[in-house]
Amino acid sequence: MRWVAIFDDTPGMLAIRHEREALHLDYLRQHEDEILIAGGLRDAPRSTFVGDLWVLEVASRERAVALVENDPYFAPACRSYRLLCWGKALAEREVVL
């Protein structure tokens, strides 16, 4: 089952990003079989991060929540998230990254 996690940062998240970036990137590498795509969101190129987006392939919503909430970037006071179930249009077309 495919899920999309959309994260919204508060200004306080910037300090957490700096402090935990290496741990966060290691976490993404450890779970690359389930977190298929992950990356920061900005209002414009080279501007400050305002959130993130993940595409996950997991067995359940509960597994998606566990991945999000065990990430070193998980900081409920500084970042909120939404999980949405996602179905790809034109499923026969493969995406090459």
Short mmCIF file of C-alpha atoms in Angstrom, two decimals:
data_model
loop_
_atom_site.label_atom_id
_atom_site.label_comp_id
_atom_site.label_asym_id
_atom_site.label_seq_id
_atom_site.Cartn_x
_atom_site.Cartn_y
_atom_site.Cartn_z
CA MET A 1 0.00 0.00 0.00
CA ARG A 2 1.40 3.37 -0.97
CA TRP A 3 1.22 6.39 1.36
CA VAL A 4 2.37 9.98 1.11
CA ALA A 5 3.57 11.80 4.23
CA ILE A 6 3.48 15.58 4.02
CA PHE A 7 5.37 17.40 6.77
CA ASP A 8 4.91 21.05 7.73
CA ASP A 9 7.69 22.70 9.74
CA THR A 10 7.51 25.55 12.20
CA PRO A 11 10.52 27.92 12.37
CA GLY A 12 11.81 25.90 15.35
CA MET A 13 12.37 22.87 13.12
CA LEU A 14 15.43 24.46 11.53
CA ALA A 15 17.52 23.86 14.67
CA ILE A 16 16.36 20.24 14.82
CA ARG A 17 17.28 19.77 11.16
CA HIS A 18 20.82 21.00 11.84
CA GLU A 19 21.19 18.93 15.00
CA ARG A 20 19.78 15.64 13.66
CA GLU A 21 20.46 15.71 9.92
CA ALA A 22 23.03 12.88 9.88
CA LEU A 23 20.77 10.67 12.01
CA HIS A 24 17.80 11.45 9.76
CA LEU A 25 19.70 10.59 6.56
CA ASP A 26 20.93 7.33 8.11
CA TYR A 27 17.34 6.52 9.08
CA LEU A 28 16.15 7.09 5.49
CA ARG A 29 18.92 4.80 4.20
CA GLN A 30 17.99 2.09 6.71
CA HIS A 31 14.38 2.15 5.49
CA GLU A 32 14.86 2.78 1.77
CA ASP A 33 12.85 -0.35 0.98
CA GLU A 34 9.78 1.32 2.56
CA ILE A 35 10.51 5.05 2.23
CA LEU A 36 10.82 5.15 -1.54
CA ILE A 37 11.21 8.89 -2.01
CA ALA A 38 12.00 11.54 0.60
CA GLY A 39 13.00 15.15 0.34
CA GLY A 40 12.68 18.64 1.68
CA LEU A 41 10.11 21.18 0.57
CA ARG A 42 10.85 24.88 0.06
CA ASP A 43 8.81 27.87 -1.06
CA ALA A 44 11.47 28.66 -3.68
CA PRO A 45 14.85 27.24 -4.77
CA ARG A 46 17.56 27.65 -2.11
CA SER A 47 15.11 29.08 0.43
CA THR A 48 14.66 27.67 3.93
CA PHE A 49 12.96 24.30 4.25
CA VAL A 50 9.28 24.51 5.16
CA GLY A 51 8.58 20.78 5.29
CA ASP A 52 9.20 17.43 3.65
CA LEU A 53 7.46 14.86 1.51
CA TRP A 54 7.82 11.09 1.62
CA VAL A 55 6.37 8.38 -0.59
CA LEU A 56 6.12 5.13 1.36
CA GLU A 57 5.33 1.57 0.30
CA VAL A 58 4.22 -0.23 3.47
CA ALA A 59 1.79 -2.92 4.59
CA SER A 60 -0.43 -0.62 6.66
CA ARG A 61 -1.14 2.90 7.86
CA GLU A 62 0.19 1.83 11.26
CA ARG A 63 3.56 0.99 9.68
CA ALA A 64 3.65 4.40 7.96
CA VAL A 65 2.95 6.11 11.30
CA ALA A 66 5.72 4.08 12.96
CA LEU A 67 8.22 5.10 10.28
CA VAL A 68 7.30 8.77 10.60
CA GLU A 69 7.30 8.83 14.38
CA ASN A 70 10.60 6.92 14.76
CA ASP A 71 12.46 9.27 12.41
CA PRO A 72 15.04 11.44 14.24
CA TYR A 73 13.31 14.48 12.71
CA PHE A 74 10.05 13.62 14.51
CA ALA A 75 9.42 16.63 16.74
CA PRO A 76 5.69 17.21 17.25
CA ALA A 77 6.25 20.67 18.74
CA CYS A 78 8.08 21.79 15.59
CA ARG A 79 6.58 19.69 12.82
CA SER A 80 3.19 18.31 11.94
CA TYR A 81 2.41 15.67 9.35
CA ARG A 82 -0.44 14.22 7.33
CA LEU A 83 -0.61 10.71 5.91
CA LEU A 84 -2.59 10.19 2.74
CA CYS A 85 -3.18 6.94 0.87
CA TRP A 86 -1.96 7.40 -2.69
CA GLY A 87 -2.84 5.60 -5.90
CA LYS A 88 -0.72 6.32 -8.95
CA ALA A 89 -2.50 7.31 -12.17
CA LEU A 90 -1.33 5.42 -15.23
CA ALA A 91 0.06 2.65 -13.05
CA GLU A 92 1.52 0.88 -16.08
CA ARG A 93 4.01 3.74 -16.60
CA GLU A 94 7.17 3.27 -14.60
CA VAL A 95 8.78 6.30 -12.97
CA VAL A 96 12.52 6.57 -13.49
CA LEU A 97 14.29 8.59 -10.83
#
